PDB file of C-alpha atoms and ligand atoms in Angstrom:
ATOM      1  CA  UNK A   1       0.000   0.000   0.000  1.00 78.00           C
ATOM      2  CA  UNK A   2       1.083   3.241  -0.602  1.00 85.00           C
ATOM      3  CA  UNK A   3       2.851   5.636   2.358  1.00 93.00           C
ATOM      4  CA  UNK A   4       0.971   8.736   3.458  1.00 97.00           C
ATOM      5  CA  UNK A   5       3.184  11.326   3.862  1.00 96.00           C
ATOM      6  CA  UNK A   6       2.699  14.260   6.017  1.00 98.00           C
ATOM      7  CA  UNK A   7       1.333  17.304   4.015  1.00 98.00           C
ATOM      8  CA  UNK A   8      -0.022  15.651   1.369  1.00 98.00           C
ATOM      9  CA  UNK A   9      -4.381  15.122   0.121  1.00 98.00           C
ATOM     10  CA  UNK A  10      -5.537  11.682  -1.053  1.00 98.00           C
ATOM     11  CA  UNK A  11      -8.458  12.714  -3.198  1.00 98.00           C
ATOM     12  CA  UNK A  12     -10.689   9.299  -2.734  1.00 98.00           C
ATOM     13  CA  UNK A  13     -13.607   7.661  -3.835  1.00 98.00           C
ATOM     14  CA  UNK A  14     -15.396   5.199  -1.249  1.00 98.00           C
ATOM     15  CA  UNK A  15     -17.467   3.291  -4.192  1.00 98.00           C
ATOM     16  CA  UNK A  16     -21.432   3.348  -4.664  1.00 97.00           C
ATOM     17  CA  UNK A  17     -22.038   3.001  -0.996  1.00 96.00           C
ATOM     18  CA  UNK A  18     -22.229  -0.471   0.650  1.00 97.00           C
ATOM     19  CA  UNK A  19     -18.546  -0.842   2.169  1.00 97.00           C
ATOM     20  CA  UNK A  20     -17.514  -3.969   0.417  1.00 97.00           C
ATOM     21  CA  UNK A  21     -17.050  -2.299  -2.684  1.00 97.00           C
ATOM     22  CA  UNK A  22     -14.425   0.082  -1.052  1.00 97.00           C
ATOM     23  CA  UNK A  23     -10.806  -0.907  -2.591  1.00 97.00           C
ATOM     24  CA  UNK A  24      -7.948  -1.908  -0.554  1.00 97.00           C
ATOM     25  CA  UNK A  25      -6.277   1.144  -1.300  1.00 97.00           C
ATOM     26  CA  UNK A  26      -8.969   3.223   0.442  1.00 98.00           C
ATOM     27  CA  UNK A  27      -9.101   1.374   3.208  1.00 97.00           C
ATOM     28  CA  UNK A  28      -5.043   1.763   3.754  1.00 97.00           C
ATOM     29  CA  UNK A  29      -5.792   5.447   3.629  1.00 98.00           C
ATOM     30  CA  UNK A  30      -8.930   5.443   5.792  1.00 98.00           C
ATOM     31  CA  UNK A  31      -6.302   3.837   8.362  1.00 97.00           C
ATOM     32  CA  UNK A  32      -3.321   5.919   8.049  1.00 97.00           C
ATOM     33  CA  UNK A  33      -5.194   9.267   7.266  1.00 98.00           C
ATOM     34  CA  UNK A  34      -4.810  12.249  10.282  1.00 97.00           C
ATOM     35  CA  UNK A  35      -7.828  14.139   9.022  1.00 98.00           C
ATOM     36  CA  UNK A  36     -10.892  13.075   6.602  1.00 98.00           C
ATOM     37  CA  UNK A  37     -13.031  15.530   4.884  1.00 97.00           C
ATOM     38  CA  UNK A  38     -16.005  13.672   3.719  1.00 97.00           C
ATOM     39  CA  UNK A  39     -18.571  13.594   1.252  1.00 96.00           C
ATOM     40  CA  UNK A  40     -22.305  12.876   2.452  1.00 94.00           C
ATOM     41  CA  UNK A  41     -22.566   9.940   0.331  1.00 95.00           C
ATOM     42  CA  UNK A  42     -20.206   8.651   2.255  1.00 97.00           C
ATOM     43  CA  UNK A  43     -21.454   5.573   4.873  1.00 96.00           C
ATOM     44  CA  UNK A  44     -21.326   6.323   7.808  1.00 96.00           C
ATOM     45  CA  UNK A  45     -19.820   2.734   8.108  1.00 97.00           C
ATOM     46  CA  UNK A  46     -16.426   3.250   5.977  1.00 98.00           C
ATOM     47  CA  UNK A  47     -15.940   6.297   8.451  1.00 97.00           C
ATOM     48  CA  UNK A  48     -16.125   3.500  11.099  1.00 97.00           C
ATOM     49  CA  UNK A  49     -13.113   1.732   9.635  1.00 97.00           C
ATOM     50  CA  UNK A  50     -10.644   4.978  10.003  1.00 97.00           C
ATOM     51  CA  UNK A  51      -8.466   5.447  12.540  1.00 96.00           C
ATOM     52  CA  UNK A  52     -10.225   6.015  15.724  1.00 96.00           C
ATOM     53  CA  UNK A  53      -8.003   9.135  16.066  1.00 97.00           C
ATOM     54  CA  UNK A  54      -8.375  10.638  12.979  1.00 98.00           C
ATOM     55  CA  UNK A  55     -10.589  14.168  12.884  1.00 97.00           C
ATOM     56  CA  UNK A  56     -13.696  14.001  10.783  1.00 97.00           C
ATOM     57  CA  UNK A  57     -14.444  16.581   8.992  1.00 96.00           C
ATOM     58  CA  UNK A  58     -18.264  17.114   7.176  1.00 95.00           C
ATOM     59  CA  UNK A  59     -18.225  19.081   3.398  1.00 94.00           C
ATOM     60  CA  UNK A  60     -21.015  17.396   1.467  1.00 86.00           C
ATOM     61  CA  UNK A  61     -24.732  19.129   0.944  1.00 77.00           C
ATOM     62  CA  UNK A  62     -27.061  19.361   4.296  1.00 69.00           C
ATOM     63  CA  UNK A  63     -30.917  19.788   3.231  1.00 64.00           C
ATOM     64  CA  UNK A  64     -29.790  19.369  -0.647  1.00 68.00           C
ATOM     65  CA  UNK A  65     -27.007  22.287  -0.478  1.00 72.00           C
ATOM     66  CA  UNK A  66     -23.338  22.465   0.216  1.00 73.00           C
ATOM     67  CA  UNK A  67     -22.231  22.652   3.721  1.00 75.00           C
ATOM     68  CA  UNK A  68     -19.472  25.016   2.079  1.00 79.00           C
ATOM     69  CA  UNK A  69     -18.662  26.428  -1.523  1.00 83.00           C
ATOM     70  CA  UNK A  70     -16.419  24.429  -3.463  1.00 84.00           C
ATOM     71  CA  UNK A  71     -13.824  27.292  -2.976  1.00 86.00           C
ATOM     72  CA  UNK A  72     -13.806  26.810   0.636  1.00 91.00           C
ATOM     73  CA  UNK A  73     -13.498  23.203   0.567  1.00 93.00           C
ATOM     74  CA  UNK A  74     -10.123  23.526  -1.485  1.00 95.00           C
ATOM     75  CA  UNK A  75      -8.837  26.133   0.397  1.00 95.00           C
ATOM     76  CA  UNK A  76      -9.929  23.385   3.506  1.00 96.00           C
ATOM     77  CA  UNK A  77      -7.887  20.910   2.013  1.00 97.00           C
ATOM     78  CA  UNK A  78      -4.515  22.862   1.367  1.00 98.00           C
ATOM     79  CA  UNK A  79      -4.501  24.702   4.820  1.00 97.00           C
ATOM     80  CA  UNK A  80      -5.053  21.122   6.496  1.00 98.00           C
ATOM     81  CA  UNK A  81      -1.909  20.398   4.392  1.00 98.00           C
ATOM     82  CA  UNK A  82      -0.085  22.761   4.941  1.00 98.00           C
ATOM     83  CA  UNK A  83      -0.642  22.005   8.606  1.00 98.00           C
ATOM     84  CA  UNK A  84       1.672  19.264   8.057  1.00 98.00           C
ATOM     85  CA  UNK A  85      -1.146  16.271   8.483  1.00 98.00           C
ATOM     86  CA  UNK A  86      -1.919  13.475   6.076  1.00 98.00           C
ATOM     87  CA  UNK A  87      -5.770  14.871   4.547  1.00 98.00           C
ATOM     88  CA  UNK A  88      -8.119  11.836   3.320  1.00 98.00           C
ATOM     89  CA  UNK A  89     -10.629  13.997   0.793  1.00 98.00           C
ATOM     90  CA  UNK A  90     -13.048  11.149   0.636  1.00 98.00           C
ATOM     91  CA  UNK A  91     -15.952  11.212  -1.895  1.00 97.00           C
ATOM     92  CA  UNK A  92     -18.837   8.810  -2.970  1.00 97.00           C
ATOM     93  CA  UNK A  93     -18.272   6.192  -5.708  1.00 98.00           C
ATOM     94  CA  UNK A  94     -15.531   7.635  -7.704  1.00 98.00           C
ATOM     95  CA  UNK A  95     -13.921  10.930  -7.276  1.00 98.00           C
ATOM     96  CA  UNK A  96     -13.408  12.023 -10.720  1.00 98.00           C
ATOM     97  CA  UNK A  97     -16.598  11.173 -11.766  1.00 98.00           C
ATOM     98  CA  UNK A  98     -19.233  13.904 -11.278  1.00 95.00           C
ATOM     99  CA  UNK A  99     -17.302  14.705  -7.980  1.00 91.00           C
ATOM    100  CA  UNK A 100     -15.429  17.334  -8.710  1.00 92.00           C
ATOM    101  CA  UNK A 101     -12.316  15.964  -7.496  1.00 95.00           C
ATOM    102  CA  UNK A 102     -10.308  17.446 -10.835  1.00 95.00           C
ATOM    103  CA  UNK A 103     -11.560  20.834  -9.720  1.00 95.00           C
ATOM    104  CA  UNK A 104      -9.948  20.145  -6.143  1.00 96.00           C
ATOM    105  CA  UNK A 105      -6.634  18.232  -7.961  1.00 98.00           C
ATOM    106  CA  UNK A 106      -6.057  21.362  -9.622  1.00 97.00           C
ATOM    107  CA  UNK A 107      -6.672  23.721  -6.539  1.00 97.00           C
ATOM    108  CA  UNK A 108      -3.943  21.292  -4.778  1.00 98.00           C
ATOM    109  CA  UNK A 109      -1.439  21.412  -7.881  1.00 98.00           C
ATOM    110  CA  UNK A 110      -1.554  25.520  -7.907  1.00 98.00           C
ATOM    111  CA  UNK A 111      -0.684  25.427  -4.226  1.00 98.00           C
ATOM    112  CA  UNK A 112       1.916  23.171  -4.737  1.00 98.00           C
ATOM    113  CA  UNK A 113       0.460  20.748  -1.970  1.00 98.00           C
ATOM    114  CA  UNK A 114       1.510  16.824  -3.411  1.00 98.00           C
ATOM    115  CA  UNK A 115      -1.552  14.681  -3.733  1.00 98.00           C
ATOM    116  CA  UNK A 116      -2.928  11.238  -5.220  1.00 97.00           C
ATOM    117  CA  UNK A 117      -6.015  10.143  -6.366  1.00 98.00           C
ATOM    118  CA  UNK A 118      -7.054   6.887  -5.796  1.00 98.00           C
ATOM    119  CA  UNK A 119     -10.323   5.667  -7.598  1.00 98.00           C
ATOM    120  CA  UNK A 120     -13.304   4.234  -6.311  1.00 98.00           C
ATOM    121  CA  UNK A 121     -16.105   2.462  -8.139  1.00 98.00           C
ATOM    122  CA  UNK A 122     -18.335   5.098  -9.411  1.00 98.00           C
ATOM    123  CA  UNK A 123     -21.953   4.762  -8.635  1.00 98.00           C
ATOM    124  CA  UNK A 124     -23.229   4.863 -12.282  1.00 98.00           C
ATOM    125  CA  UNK A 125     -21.267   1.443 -12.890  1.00 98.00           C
ATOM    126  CA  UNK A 126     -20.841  -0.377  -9.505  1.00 98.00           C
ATOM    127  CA  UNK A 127     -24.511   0.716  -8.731  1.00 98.00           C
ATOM    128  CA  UNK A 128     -26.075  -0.903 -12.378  1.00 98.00           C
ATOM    129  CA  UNK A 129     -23.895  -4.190 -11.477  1.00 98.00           C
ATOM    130  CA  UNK A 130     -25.143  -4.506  -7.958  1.00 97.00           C
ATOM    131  CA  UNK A 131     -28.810  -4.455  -9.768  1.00 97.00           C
ATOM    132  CA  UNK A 132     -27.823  -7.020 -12.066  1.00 97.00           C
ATOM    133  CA  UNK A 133     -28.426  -4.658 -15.126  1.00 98.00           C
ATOM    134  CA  UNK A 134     -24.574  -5.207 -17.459  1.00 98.00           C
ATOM    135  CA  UNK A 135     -23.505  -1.808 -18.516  1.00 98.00           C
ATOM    136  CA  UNK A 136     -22.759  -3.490 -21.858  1.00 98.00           C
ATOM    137  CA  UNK A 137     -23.776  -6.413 -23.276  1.00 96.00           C
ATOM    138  CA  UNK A 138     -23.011  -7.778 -26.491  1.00 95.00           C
ATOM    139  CA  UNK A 139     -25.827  -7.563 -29.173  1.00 94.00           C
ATOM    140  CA  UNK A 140     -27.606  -4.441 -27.441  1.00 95.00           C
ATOM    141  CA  UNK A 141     -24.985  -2.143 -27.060  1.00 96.00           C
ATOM    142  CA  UNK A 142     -21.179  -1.218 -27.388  1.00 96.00           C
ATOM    143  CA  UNK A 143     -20.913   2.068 -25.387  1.00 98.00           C
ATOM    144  CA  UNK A 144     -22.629   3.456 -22.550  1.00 98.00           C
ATOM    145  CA  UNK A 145     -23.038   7.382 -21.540  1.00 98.00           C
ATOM    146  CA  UNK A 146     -22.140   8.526 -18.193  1.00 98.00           C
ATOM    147  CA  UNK A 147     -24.072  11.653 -17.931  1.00 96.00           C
ATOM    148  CA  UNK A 148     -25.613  14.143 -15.204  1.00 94.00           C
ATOM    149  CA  UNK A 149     -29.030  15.384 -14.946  1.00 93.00           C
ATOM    150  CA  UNK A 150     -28.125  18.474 -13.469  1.00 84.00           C
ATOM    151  CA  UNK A 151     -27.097  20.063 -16.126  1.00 71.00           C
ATOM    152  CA  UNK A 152     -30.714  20.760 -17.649  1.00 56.00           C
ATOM    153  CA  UNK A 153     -30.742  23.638 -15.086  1.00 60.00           C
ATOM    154  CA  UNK A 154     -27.974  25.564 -16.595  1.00 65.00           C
ATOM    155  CA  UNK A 155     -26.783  26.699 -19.847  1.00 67.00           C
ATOM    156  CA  UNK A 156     -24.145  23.476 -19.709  1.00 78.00           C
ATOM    157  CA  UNK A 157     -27.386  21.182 -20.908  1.00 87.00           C
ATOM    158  CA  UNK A 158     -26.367  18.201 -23.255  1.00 92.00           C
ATOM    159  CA  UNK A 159     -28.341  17.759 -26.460  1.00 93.00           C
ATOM    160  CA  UNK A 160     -30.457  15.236 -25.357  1.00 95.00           C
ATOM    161  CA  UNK A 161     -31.834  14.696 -29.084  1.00 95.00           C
ATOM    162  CA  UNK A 162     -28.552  14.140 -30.606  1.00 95.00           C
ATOM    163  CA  UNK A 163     -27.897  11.614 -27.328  1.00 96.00           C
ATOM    164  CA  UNK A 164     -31.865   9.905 -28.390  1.00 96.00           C
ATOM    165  CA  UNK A 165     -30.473   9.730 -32.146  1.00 96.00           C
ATOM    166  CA  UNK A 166     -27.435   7.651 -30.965  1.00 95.00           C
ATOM    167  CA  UNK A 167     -29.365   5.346 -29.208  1.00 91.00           C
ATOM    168  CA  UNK A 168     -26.528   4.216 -26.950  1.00 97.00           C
ATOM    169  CA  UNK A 169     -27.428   3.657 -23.027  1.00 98.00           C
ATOM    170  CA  UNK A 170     -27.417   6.139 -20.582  1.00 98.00           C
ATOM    171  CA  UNK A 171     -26.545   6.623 -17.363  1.00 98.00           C
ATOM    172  CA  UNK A 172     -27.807   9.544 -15.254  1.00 98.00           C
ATOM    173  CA  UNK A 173     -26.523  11.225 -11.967  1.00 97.00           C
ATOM    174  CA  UNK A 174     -28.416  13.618 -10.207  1.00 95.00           C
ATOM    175  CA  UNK A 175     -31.690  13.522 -12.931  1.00 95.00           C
ATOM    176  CA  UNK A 176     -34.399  12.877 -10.368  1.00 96.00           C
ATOM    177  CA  UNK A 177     -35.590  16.376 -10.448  1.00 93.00           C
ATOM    178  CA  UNK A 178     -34.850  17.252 -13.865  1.00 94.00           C
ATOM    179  CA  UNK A 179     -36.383  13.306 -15.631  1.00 96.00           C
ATOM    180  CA  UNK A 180     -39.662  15.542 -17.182  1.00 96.00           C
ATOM    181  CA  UNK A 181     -37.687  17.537 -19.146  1.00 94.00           C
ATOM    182  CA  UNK A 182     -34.823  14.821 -20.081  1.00 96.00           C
ATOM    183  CA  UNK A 183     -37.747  12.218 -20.786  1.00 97.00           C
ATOM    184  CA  UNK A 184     -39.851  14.185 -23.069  1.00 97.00           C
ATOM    185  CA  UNK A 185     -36.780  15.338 -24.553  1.00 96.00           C
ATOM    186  CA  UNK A 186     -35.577  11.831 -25.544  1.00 97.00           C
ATOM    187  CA  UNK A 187     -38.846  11.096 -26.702  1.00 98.00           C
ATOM    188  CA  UNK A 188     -38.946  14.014 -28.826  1.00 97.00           C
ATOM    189  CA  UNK A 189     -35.867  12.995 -30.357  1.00 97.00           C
ATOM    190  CA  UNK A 190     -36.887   9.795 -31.494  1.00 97.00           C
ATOM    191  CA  UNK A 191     -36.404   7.481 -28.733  1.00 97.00           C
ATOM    192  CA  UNK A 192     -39.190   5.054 -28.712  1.00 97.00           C
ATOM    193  CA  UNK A 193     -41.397   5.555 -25.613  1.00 98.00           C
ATOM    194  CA  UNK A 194     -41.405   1.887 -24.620  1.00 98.00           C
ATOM    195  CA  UNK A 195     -37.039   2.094 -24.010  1.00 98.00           C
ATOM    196  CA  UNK A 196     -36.681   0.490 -20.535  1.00 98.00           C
ATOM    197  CA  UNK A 197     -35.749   2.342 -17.640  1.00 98.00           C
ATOM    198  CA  UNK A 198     -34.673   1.852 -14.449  1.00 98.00           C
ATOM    199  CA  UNK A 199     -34.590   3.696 -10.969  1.00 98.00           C
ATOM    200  CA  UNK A 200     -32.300   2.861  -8.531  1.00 98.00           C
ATOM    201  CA  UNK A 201     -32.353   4.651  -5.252  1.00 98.00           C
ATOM    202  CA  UNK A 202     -29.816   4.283  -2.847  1.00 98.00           C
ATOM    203  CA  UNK A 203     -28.270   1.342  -4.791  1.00 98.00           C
ATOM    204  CA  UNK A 204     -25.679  -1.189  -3.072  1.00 98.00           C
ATOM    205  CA  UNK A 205     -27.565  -0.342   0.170  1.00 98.00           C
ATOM    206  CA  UNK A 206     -29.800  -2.029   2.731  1.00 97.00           C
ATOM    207  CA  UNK A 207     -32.485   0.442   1.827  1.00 97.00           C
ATOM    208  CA  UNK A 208     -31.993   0.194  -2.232  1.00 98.00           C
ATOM    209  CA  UNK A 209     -35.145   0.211  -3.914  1.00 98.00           C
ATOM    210  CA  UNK A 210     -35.232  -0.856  -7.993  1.00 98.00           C
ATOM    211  CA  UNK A 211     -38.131   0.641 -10.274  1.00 98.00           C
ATOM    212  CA  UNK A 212     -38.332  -0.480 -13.696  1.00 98.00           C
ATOM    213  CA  UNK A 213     -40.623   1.419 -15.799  1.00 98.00           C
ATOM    214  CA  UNK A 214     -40.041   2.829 -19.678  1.00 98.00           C
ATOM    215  CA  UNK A 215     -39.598   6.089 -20.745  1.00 98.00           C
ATOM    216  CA  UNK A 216     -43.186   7.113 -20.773  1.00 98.00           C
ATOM    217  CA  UNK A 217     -44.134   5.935 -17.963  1.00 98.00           C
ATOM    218  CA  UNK A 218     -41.322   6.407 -15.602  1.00 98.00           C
ATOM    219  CA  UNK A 219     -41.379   9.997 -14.084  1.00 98.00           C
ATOM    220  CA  UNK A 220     -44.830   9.374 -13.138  1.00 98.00           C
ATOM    221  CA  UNK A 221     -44.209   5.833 -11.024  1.00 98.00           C
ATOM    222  CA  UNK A 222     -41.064   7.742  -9.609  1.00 98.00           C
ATOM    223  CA  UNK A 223     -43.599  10.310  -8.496  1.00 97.00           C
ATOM    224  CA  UNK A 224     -46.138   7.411  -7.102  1.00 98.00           C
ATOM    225  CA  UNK A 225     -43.621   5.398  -5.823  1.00 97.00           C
ATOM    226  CA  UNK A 226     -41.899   8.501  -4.278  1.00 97.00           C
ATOM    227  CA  UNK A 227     -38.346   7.737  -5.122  1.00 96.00           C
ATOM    228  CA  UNK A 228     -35.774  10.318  -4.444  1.00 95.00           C
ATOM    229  CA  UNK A 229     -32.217  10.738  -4.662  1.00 95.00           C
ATOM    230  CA  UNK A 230     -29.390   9.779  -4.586  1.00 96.00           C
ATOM    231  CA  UNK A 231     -30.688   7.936  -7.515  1.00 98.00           C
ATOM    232  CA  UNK A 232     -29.080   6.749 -10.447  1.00 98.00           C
ATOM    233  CA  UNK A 233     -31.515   6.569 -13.714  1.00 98.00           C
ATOM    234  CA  UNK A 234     -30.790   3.810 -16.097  1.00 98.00           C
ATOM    235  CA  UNK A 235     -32.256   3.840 -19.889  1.00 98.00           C
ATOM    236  CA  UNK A 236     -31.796   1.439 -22.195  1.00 98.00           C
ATOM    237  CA  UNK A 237     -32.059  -1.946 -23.597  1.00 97.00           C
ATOM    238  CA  UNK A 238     -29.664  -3.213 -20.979  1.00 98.00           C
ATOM    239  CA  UNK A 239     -32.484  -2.723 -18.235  1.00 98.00           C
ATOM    240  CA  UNK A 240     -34.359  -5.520 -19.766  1.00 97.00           C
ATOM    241  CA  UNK A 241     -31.560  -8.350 -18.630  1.00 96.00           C
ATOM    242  CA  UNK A 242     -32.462  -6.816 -15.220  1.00 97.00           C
ATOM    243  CA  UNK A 243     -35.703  -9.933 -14.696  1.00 94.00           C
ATOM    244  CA  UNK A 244     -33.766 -12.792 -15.738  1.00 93.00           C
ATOM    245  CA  UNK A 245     -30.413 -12.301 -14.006  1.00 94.00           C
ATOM    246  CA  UNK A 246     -32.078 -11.733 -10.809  1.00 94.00           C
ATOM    247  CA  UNK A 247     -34.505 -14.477 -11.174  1.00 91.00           C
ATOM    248  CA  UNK A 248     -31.722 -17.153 -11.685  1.00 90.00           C
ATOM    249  CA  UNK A 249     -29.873 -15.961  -8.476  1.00 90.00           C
ATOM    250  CA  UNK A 250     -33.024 -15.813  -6.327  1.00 87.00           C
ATOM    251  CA  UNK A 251     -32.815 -19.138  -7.627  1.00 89.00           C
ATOM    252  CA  UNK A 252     -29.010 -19.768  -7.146  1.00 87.00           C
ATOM    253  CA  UNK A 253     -29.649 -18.254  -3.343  1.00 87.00           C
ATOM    254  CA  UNK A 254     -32.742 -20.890  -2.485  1.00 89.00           C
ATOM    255  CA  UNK A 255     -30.602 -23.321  -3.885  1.00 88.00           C
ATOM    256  CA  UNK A 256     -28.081 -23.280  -1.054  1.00 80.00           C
TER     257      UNK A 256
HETATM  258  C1  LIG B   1     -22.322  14.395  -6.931  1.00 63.95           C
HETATM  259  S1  LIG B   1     -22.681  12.908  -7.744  1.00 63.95           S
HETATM  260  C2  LIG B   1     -21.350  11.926  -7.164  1.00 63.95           C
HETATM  261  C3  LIG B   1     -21.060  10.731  -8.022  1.00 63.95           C
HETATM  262  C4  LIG B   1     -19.935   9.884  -7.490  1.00 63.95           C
HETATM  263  N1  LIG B   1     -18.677  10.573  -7.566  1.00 63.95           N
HETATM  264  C5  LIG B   1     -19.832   8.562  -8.207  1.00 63.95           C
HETATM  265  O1  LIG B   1     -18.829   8.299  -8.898  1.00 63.95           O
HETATM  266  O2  LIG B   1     -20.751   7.751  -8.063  1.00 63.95           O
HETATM  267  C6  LIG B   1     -24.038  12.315  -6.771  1.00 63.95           C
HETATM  268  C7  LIG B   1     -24.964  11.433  -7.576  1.00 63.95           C
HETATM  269  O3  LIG B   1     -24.397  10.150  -7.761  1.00 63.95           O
HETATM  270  C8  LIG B   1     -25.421   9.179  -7.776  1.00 63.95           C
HETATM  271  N2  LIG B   1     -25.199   8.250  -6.656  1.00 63.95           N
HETATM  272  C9  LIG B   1     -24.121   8.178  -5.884  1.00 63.95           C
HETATM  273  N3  LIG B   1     -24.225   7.182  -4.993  1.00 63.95           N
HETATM  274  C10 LIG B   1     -25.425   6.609  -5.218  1.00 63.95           C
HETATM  275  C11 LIG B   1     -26.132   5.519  -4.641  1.00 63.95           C
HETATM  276  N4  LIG B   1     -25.637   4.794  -3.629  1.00 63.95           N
HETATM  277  N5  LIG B   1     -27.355   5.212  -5.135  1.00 63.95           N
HETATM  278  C12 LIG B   1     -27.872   5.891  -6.165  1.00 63.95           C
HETATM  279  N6  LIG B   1     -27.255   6.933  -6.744  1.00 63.95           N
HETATM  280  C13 LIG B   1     -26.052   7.281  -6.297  1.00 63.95           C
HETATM  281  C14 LIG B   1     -26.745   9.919  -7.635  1.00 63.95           C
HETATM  282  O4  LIG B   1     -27.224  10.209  -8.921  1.00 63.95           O
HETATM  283  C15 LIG B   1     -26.295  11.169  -6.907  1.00 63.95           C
HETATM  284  O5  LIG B   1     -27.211  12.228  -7.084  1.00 63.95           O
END
């Protein structure tokens, strides 16, 4: 495992959630780390495994919004540095995936504070696994799209009918709020209303609940089934594999 020096940030990812999916490098850090700043989708349960000494420090989103400006969190991170302790920044799923850990990697490089980033398993792929939907499968489809949802609220929005014209899966972060307008958009850009989708709230986790729906259909069962985030939102043919992979290991799991 690699050494933690003094002074330097570990920018981290702690996987989709549940804490078997955290990677051995992680949990070296976790244990050698002085200080951890935190992410809320964080478990409270990988926290557990850190060193009982180490200071915890909170800079993810209470009631939906950031506990502090991205600025400030940087700035966090290099003073903690420069304070001579070994700083854990320790994010849900992957950290350079829609975690603006290259935004913080950059902060650390202009301050000339040494860092290393080791990945976790980001939700959008660990998460689909876990769910038994395969991000590819051969025959349906050869790419997938990682994409966020949260950009329909700013002037950063994909083209969601060039993505509907491609055809390929997607994969959204943070869409919950914004599925009307990505839905109708797909559909308006030629993706058939019956494309599977599926919902997956809190995935990897005790409390994970799975919707499958279709494009139509879906953003009124998430509203009647009152599904919130963190949510990942999965559409494509890959969702369909989804019945018969679980089915055979319900069966494989009342086998033994
Ligand atoms: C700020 S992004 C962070 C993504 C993270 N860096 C990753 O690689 O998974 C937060 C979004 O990730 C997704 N997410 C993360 N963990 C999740 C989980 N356990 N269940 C469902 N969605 C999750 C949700 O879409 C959530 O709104």
């Amino acid at each position: 495992m690699p050494c933690f020096r003094p002074g330097s940030v570990w920018l981290a990812g702690a996987g989709p959630g549940d804490p078997g999916h955290l990677t051995l490098n992680v949990l070296s850090a976790l244990s050698q780390a002085d200080v951890i700043v935190y992410d809320a989708l964080v478990d409270a349960r990988v926290l557990e495994m850190a060193n009982p000494s180490a200071e915890r420090v909170f800079a993810g989103k209470r009631g939906g919004k950031p506990s502090f400006p991205q600025e400030d969190i940087s700035e966090g991170l290099i003073s903690l540095a420069r304070a001579n302790r070994r700083v854990l920044r320790l994010k849900g799923g992957d950290p350079f995936v829609f975690g603006r850990g290259g935004e913080e990697a950059l902060a650390l490089i202009e301050a000339g504070i040494p860092f290393r980033v080791l990945p976790g398993i980001t939700s959008g792929l660990g998460g689909l696994a876990v769910a038994s939907i395969p991000a590819t499968m051969r025959g349906i489809n050869q790419a997938i799209i990682l994409a966020t949802g949260h950009s329909a609220d700013d002037h950063t929005e994909l083209d969601w009918l060039t993505l509907a014209k491609l055809a390929i899966p997607v994969v959204l972060y943070m869409a919950v709020r914004t599925l009307p307008h990505i839905t109708s958009q797909l559909m308006l850009g030629g993706l058939s209303a019956a494309t599977p989708v599926a919902v997956i709230e809190n995935a990897t986790l005790a409390d994970e609940r799975i919707l499958v729906s279709n494009l139509k259909d879906v953003c009124a069962d998430v509203e009647r089934q009152d599904v919130g985030p963190p949510a990942l939102i999965v559409i494509g043919g890959i969702v369909s594999l989804r019945a018969a992979l679980t089915s055979a290991i319900r069966e494989f799991e009342q086998a033994v």
